mmCIF file of C-alpha atoms in Angstrom:
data_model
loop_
_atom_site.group_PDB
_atom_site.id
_atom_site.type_symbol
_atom_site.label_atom_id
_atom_site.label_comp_id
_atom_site.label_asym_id
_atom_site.label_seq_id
_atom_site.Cartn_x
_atom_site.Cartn_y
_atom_site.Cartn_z
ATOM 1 C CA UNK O 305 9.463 6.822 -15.671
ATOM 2 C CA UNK O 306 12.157 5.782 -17.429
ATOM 3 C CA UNK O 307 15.500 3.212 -17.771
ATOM 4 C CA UNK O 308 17.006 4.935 -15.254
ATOM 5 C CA UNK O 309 14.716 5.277 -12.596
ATOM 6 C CA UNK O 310 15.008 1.343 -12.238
ATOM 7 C CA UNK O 311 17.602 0.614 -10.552
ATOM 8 C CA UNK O 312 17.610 -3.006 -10.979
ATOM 9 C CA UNK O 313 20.463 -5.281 -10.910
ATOM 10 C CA UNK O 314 20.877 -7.243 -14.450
ATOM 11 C CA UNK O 315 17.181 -6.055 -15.925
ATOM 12 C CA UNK O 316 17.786 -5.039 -19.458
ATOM 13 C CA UNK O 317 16.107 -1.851 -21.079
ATOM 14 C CA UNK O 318 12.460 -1.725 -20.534
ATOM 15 C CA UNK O 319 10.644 -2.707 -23.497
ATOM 16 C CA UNK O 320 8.015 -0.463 -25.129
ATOM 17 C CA UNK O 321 5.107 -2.497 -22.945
ATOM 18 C CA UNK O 322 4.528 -0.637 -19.768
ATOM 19 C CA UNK O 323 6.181 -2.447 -17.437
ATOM 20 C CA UNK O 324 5.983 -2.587 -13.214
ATOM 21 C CA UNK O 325 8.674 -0.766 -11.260
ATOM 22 C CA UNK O 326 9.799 -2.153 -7.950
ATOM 23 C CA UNK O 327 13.050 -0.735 -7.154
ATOM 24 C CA UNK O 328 13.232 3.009 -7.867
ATOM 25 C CA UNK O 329 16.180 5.374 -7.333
ATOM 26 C CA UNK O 330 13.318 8.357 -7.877
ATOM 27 C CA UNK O 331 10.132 9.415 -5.565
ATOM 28 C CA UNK O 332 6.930 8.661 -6.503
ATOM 29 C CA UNK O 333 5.207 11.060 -8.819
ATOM 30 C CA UNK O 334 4.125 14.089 -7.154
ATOM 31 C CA UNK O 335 6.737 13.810 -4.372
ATOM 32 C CA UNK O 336 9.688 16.262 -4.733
ATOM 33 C CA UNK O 337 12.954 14.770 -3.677
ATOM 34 C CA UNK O 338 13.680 17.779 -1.165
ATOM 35 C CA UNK O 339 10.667 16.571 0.816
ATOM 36 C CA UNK O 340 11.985 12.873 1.016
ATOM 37 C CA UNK O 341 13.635 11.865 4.699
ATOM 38 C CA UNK O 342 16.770 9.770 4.961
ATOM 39 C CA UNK O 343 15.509 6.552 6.660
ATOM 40 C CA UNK O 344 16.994 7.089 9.776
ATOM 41 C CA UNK O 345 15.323 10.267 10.164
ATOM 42 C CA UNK O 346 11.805 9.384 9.887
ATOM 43 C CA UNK O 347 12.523 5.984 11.912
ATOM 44 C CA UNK O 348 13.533 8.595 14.721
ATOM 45 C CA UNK O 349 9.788 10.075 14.152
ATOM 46 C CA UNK O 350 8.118 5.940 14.287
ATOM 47 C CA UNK O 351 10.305 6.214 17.797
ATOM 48 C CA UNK O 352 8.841 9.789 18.923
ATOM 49 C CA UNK O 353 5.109 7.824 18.324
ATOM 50 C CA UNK O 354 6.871 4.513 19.941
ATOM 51 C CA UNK O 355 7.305 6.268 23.265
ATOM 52 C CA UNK O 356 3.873 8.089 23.070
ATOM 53 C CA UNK O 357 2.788 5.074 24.906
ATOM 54 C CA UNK O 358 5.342 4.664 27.546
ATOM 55 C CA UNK O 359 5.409 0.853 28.335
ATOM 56 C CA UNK O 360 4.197 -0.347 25.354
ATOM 57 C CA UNK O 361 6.676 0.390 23.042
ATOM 58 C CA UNK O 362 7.622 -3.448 22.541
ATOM 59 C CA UNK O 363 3.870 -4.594 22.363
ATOM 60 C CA UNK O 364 4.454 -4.930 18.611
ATOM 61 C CA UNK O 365 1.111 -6.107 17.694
ATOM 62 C CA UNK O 366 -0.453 -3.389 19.169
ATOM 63 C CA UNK O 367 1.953 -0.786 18.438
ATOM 64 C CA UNK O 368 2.210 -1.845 14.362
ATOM 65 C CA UNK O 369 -1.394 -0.936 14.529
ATOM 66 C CA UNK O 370 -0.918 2.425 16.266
ATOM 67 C CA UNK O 371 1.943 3.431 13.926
ATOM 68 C CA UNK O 372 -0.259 2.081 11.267
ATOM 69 C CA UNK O 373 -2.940 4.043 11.580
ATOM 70 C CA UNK O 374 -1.501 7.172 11.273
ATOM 71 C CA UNK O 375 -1.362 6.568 7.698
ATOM 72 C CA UNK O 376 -4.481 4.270 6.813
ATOM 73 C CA UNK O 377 -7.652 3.883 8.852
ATOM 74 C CA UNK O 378 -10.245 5.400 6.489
ATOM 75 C CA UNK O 379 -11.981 4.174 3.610
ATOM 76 C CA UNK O 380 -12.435 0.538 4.852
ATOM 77 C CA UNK O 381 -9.443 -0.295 6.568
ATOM 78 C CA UNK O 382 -11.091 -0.478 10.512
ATOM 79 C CA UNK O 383 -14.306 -2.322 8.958
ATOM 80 C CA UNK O 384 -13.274 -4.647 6.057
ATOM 81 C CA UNK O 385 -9.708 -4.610 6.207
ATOM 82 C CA UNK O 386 -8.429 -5.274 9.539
ATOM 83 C CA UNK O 387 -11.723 -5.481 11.694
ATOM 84 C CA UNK O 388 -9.882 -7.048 14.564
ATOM 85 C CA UNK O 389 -7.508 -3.958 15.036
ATOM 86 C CA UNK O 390 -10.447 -1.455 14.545
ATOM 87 C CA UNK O 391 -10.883 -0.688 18.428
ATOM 88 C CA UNK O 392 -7.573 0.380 18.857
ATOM 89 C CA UNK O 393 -6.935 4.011 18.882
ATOM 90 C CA UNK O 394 -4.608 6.389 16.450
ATOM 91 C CA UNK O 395 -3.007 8.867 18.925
ATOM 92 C CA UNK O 396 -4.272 11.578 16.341
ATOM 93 C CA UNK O 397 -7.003 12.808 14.846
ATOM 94 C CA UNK O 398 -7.610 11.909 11.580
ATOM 95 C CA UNK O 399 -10.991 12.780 8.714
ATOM 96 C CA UNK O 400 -12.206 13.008 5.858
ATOM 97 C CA UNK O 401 -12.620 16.495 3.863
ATOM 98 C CA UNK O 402 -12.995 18.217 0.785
ATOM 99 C CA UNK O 403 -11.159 21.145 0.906
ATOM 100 C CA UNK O 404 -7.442 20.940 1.826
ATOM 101 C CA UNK O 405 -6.692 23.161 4.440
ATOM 102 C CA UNK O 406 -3.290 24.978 4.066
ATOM 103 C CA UNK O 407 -0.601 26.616 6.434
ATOM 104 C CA UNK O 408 0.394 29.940 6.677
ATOM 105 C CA UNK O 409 2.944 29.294 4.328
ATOM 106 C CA UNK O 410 0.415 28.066 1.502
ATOM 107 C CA UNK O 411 1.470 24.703 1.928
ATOM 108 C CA UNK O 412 -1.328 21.553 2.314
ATOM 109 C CA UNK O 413 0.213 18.658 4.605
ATOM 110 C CA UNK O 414 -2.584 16.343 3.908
ATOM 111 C CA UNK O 415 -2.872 13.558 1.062
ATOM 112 C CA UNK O 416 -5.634 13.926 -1.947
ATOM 113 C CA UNK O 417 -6.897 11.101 -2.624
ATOM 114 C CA UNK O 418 -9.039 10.556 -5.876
ATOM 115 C CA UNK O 419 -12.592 9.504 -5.830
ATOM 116 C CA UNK O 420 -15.116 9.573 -8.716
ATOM 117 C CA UNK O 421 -18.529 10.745 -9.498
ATOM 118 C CA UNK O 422 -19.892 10.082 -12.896
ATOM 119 C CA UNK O 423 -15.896 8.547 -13.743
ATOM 120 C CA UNK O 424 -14.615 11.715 -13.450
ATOM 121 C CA UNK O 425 -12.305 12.532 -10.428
ATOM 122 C CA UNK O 426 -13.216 14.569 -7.453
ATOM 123 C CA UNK O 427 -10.959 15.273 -4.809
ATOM 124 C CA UNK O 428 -11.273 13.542 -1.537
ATOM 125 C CA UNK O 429 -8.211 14.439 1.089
ATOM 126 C CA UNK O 430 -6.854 12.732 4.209
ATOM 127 C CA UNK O 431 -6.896 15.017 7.261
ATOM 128 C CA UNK O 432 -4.733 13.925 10.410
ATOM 129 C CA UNK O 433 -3.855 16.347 13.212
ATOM 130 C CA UNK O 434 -3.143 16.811 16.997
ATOM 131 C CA UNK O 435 -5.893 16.044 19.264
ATOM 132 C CA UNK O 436 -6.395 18.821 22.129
ATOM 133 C CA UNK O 437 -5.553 16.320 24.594
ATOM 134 C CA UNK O 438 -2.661 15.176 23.697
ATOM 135 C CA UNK O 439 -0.309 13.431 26.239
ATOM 136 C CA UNK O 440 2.538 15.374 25.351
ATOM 137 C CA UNK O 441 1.447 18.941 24.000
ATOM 138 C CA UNK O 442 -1.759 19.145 25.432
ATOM 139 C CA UNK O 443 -3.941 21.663 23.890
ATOM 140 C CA UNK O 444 -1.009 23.555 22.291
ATOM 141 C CA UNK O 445 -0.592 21.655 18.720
ATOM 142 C CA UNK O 446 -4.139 21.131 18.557
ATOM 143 C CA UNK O 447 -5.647 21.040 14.240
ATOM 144 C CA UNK O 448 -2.208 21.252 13.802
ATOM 145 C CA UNK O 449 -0.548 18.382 11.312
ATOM 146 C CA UNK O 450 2.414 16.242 12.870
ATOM 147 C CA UNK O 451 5.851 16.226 10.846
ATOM 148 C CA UNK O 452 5.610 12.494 10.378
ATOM 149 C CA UNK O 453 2.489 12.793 8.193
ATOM 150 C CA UNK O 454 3.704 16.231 6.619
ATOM 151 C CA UNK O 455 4.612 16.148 2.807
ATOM 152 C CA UNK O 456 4.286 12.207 2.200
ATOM 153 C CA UNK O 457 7.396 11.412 4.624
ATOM 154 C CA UNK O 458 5.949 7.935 4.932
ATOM 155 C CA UNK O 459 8.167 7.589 1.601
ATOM 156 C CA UNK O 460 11.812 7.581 2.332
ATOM 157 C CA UNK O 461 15.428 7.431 0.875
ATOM 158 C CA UNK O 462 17.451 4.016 1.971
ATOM 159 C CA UNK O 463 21.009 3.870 2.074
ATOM 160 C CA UNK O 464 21.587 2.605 -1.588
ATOM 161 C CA UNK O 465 19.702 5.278 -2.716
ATOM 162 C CA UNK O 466 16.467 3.563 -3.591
ATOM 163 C CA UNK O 467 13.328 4.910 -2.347
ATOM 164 C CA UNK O 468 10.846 2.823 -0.105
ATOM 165 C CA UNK O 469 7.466 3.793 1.440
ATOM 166 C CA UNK O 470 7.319 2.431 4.787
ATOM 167 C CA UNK O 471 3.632 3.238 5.925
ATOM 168 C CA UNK O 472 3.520 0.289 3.492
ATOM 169 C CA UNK O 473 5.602 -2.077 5.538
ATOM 170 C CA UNK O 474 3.217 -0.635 8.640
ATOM 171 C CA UNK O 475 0.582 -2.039 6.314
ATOM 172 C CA UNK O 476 1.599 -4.667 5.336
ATOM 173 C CA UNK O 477 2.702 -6.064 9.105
ATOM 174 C CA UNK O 478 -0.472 -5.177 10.963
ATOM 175 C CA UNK O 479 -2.389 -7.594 8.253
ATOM 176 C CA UNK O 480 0.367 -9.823 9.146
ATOM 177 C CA UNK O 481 -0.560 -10.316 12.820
ATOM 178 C CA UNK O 482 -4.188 -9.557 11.856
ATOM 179 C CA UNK O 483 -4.667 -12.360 8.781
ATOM 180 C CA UNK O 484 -8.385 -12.813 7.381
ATOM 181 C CA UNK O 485 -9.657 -13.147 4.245
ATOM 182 C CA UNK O 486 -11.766 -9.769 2.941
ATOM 183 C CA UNK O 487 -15.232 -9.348 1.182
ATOM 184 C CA UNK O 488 -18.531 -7.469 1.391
ATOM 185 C CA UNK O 489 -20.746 -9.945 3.519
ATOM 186 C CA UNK O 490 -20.603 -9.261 7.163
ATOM 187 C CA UNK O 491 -18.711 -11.168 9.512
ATOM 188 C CA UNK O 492 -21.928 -13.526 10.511
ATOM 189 C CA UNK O 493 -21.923 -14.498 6.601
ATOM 190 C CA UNK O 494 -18.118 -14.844 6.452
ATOM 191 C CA UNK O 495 -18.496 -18.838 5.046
ATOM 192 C CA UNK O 496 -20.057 -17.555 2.562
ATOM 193 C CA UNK O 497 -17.340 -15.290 1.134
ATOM 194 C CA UNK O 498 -16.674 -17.359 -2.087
ATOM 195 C CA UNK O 499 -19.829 -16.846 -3.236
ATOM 196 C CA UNK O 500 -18.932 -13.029 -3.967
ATOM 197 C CA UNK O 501 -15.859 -10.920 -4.540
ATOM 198 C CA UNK O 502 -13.182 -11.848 -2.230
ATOM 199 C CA UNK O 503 -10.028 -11.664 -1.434
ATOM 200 C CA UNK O 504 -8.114 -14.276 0.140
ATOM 201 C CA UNK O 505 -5.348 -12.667 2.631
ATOM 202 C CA UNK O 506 -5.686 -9.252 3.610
ATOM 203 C CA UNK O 507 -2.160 -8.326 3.440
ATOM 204 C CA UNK O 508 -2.282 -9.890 -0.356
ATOM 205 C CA UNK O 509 -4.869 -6.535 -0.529
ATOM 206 C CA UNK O 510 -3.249 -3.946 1.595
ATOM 207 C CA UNK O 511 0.341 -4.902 0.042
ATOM 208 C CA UNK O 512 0.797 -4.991 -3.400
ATOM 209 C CA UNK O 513 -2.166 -6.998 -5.296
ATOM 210 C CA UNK O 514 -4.018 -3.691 -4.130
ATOM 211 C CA UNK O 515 -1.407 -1.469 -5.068
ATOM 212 C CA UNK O 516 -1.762 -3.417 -9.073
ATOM 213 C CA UNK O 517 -5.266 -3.168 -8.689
ATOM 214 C CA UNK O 518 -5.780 0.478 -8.256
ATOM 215 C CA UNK O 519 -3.931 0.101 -11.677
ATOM 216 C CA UNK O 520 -6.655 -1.809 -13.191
ATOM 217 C CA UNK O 521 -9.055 0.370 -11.359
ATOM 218 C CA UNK O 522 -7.491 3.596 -13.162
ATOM 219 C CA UNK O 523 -7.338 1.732 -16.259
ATOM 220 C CA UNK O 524 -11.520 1.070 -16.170
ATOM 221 C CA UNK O 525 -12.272 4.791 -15.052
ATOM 222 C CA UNK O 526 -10.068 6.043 -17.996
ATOM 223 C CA UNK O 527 -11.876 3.882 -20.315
ATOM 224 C CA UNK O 528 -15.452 5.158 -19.226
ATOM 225 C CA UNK O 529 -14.144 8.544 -18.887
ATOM 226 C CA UNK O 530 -12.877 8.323 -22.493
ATOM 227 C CA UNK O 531 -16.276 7.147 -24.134
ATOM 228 C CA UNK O 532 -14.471 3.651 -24.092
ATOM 229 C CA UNK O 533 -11.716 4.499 -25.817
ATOM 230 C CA UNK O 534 -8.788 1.840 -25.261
ATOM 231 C CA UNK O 535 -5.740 3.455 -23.109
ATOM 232 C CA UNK O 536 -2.677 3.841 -25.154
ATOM 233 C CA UNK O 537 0.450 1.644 -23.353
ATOM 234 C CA UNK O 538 2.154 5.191 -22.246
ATOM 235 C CA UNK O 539 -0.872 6.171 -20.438
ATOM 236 C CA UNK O 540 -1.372 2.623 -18.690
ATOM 237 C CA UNK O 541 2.233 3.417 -18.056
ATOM 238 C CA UNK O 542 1.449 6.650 -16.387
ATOM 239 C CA UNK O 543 -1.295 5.072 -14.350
ATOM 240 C CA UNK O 544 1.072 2.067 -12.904
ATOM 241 C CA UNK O 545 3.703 4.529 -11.823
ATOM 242 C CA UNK O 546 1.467 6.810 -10.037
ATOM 243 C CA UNK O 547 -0.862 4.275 -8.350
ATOM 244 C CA UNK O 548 2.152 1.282 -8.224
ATOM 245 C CA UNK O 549 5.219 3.085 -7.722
ATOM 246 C CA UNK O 550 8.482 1.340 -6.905
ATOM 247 C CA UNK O 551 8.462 2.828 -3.818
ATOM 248 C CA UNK O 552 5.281 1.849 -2.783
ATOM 249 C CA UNK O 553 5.778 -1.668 -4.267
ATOM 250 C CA UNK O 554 9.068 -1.884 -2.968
ATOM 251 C CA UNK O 555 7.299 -1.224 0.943
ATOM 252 C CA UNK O 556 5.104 -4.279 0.131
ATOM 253 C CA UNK O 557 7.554 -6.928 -0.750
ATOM 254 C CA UNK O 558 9.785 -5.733 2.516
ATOM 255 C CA UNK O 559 6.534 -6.517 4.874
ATOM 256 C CA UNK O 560 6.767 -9.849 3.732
ATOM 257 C CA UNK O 561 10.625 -10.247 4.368
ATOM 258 C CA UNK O 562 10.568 -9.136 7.556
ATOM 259 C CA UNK O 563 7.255 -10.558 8.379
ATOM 260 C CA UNK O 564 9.598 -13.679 7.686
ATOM 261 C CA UNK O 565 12.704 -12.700 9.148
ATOM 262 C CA UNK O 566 11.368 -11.553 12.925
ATOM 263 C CA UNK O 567 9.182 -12.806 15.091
ATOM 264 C CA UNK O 568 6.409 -9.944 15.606
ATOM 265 C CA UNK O 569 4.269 -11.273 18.901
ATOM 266 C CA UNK O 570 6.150 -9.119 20.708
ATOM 267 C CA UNK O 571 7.553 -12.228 22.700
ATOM 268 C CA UNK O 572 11.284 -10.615 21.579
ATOM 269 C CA UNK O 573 10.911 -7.296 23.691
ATOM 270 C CA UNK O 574 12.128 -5.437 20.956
ATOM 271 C CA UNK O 575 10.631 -2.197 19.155
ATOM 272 C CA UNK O 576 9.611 -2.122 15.481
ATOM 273 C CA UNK O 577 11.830 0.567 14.790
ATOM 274 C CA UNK O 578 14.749 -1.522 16.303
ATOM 275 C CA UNK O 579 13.668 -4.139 13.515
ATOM 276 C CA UNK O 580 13.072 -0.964 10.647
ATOM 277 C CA UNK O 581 16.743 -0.103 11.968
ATOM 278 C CA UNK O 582 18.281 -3.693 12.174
ATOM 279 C CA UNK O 583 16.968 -4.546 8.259
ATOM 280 C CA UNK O 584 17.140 -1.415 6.724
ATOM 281 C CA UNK O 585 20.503 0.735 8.236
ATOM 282 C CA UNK O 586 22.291 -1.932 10.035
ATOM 283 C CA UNK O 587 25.562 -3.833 8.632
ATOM 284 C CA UNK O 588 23.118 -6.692 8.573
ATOM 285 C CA UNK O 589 21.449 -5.382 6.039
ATOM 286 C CA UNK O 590 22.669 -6.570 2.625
ATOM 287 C CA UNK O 591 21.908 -9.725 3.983
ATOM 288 C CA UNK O 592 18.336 -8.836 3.900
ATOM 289 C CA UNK O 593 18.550 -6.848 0.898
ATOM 290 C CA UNK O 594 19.853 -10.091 -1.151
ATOM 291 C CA UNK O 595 17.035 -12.336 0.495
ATOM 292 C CA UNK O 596 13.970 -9.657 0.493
ATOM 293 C CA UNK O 597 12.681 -10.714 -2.989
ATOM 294 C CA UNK O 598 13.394 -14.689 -2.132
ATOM 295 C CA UNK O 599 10.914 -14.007 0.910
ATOM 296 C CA UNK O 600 8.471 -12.417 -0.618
ATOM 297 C CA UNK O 601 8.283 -15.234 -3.305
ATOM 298 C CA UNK O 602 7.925 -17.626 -1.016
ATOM 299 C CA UNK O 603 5.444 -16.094 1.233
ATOM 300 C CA UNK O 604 3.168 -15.207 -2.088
ATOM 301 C CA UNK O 605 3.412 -19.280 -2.774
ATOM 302 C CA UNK O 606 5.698 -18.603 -6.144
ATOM 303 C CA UNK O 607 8.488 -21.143 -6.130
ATOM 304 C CA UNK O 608 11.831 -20.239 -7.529
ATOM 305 C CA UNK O 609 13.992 -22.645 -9.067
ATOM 306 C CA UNK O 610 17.114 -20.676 -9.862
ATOM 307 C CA UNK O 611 16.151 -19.364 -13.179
ATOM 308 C CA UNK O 612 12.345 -19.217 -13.344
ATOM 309 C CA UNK O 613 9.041 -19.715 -11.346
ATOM 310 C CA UNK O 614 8.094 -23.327 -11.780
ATOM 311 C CA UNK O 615 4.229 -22.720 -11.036
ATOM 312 C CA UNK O 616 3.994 -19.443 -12.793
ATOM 313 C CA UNK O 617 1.426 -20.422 -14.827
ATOM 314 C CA UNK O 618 -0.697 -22.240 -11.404
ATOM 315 C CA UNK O 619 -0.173 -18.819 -9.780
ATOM 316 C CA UNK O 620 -1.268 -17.405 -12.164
ATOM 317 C CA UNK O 621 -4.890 -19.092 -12.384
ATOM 318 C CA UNK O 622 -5.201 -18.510 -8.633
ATOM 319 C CA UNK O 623 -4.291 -14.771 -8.262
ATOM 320 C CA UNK O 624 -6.077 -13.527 -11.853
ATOM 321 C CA UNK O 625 -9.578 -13.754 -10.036
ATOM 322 C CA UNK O 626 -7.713 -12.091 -6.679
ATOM 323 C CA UNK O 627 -6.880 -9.108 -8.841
ATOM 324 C CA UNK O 628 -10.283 -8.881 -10.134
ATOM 325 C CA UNK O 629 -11.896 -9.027 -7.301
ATOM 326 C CA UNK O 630 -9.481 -6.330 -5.496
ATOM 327 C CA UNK O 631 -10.152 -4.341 -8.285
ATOM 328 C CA UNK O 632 -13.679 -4.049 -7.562
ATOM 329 C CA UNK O 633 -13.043 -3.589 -4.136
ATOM 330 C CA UNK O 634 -10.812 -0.386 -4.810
ATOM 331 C CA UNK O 635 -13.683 0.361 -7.555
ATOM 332 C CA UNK O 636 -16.317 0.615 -4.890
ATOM 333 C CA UNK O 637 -14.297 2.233 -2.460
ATOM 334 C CA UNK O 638 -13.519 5.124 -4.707
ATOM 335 C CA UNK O 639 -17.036 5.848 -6.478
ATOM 336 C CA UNK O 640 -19.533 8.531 -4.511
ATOM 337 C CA UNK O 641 -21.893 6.136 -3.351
ATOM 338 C CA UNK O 642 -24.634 6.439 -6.318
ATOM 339 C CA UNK O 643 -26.496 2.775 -8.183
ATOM 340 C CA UNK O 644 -22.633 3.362 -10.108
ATOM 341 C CA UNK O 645 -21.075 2.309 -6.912
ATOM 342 C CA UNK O 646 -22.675 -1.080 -6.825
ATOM 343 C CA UNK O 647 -23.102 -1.604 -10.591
ATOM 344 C CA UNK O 648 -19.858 -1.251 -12.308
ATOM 345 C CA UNK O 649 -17.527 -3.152 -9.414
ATOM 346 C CA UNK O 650 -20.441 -6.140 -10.275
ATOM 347 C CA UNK O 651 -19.691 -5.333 -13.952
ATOM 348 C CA UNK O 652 -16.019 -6.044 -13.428
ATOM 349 C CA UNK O 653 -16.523 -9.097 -10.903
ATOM 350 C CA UNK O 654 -18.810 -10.042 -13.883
ATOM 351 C CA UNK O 655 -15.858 -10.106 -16.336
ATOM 352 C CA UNK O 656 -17.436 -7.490 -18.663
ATOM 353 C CA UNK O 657 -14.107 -5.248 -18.285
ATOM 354 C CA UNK O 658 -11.479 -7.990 -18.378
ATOM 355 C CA UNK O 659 -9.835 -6.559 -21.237
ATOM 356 C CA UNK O 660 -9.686 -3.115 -19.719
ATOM 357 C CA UNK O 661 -8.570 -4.589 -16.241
ATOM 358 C CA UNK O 662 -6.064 -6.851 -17.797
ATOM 359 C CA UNK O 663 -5.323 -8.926 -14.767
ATOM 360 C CA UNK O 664 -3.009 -11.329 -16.499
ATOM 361 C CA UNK O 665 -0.861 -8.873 -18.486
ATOM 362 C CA UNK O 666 -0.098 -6.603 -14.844
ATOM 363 C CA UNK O 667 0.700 -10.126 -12.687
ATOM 364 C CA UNK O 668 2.672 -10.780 -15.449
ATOM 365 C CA UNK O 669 4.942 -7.199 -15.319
ATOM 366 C CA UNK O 670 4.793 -7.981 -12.055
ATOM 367 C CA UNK O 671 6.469 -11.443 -12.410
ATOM 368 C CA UNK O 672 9.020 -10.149 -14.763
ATOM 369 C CA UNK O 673 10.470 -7.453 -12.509
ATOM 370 C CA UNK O 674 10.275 -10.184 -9.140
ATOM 371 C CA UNK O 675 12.360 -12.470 -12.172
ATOM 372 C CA UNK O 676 14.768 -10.067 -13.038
ATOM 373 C CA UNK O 677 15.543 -8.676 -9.545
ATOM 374 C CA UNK O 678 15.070 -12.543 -7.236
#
């Protein structure tokens, strides 16, 4: 990624450190720019899934979930992530496979999604397709894969051309009205949860602290992979931009502003994708636009004076052991299951990879770009 795909108001050239992008005017890596959607477009396909449940559609607790769930609700996310929304159904189908089925066409519509044996990656892939008793089509679309999860569309194209992945703001906003803090001991055991790796606030870990740390966890498998071998800064580069891409990052910070700027119990009557229309497409929205990045400052506890974060350094001390211990998190999650699975996330809650997860230098980036854009 380069200059130019950082489309960042008053941010000089990037220096030769890998840096963190937030506001992209390109896709993520991997995604082609003909298979993006204009916002509007896949905000027509949230409503489509809105008024699968007729009645509900300004339940926004519940229906956050649904929506959410189309795009996350494996790997952790019904059991340690947000247990209290676990009950509550996806309209599709969704699993876990190995082999990525494709369409007549040749095409796969599902996400791969690394894992590793033995450090080395093996592909995992995200599955989710029409159930044969589906309200609408019955039996008709059944194994087949909706449009709204085809080809990444949870990524989209805003009106001033910046690029924003919205099944992050889904994210993001069911933590919101489901807030607990996350770590390995069952619920029973829950007092005990500073004792071992933890995290806080689960939308801290859905957001963007676990979008950095599945940085740091790509940094650590690179390093093992490599005999040890420090990572050069283009290839810790390369690793930020395809598991912390603007887009991504950008969907993060805009579940906090409008986790701030709306009141989500539902008590308003109104749909989410009235709010995803109101702060994203409306004439209202360079209002939120110049006040997203104030929000999410605020929300995160970093406090803005005008020209620099006053407790940067106090943030600091309290989110470098968050990031480590999200890192192991996303470690675990991704290894096969073997003693490695339990060993080297205890390795890096240890400490004995700190200089390979470099907590401080990625809050930092991260810090520089919220400075440069705030």
């Amino acid at each position: 990624m380069t200059n130019a795909d950082i489309a960042q108001p008053g941010l000089k050239a990037p220096p030769a450190t890998p840096f963190q992008p937030v506001l992209s005017r390109k896709p993520e890596p991997g995604h082609a720019e003909k298979d993006v959607l204009p916002a509007q477009e896949f905000i027509n396909l949230l409503k489509e899934e809105e008024d699968y449940f007729p009645g509900e559609q300004t339940q926004l607790p519940l229906m956050i979930t649904r929506l959410r769930k189309i795009f996350y609700d494996k790997w952790g996310w019904n059991k340690d992530l947000i247990r209290r929304a676990a009950a509550i159904e996806c309209r599709y189908e969704v699993t876990i496979t190995d082999t990525p089925p494709r369409d007549n066409s040749g095409q796969s519509h599902i996400k791969r999604k690394p894992h590793y044996k033995d450090n080395d990656e093996v592909d995992k892939y995200r599955l989710v397709t029409y159930r044969n008793n589906d309200r609408v089509y019955g039996d008709t679309r059944f194994g087949q894969v909706p449009r709204i999860y085809q080809k990444d569309h949870q990524e989209v194209l805003l009106p001033d051309g910046s690029y924003c992945d919205l099944a992050h703001v889904l994210a993001g906003l069911d933590a919101y009205n489901n807030p607990q803090f996350v770590s390995p001991l069952p619920v029973w055991l829950g007092f005990l949860h500073k004792l071992v790796p933890h995290c806080d606030s689960n939308m801290d870990l859905v957001t963007w602290l676990g979008d950095i740390a599945t940085s740091a966890e790509a940094f650590v498998f690179d390093y093992l992979r490599h005999n040890e071998r420090p990572l050069s800064p283009e290839a810790e580069q390369q690793y930020i931009n395809s598991n912390a891409p603007g887009s991504d990052m950008l969907g993060n910070i805009d579940s906090y502003a409008i986790a701030r700027s709306y009141d989500l119990s539902g008590a308003s009557g109104r749909r989410l994708t009235e709010i995803l229309e109101e702060f994203y497409l409306s004439p209202a929205r360079a209002f939120f636009m110049q006040r997203r990045y104030a929000l999410f400052c605020d929300a995160v506890g970093l406090k803005w004076d005008g020209t620099r974060f006053t407790n940067e350094e106090e943030w600091l001390r309290r989110y470098r052991p968050q990031l480590r211990d999200a890192t192991t998190f996303m470690i675990y999650s991704l290894t096969d299951g073997s003693v490695q699975s339990v060993l080297l996330p205890l390795e890096v809650w240890l400490g004995r990879y700190s200089d390979v997860v470099k907590a401080d230098i990625l809050l930092r980036l991260f810090l520089k770009t919220l400075k440069a854009l705030i």
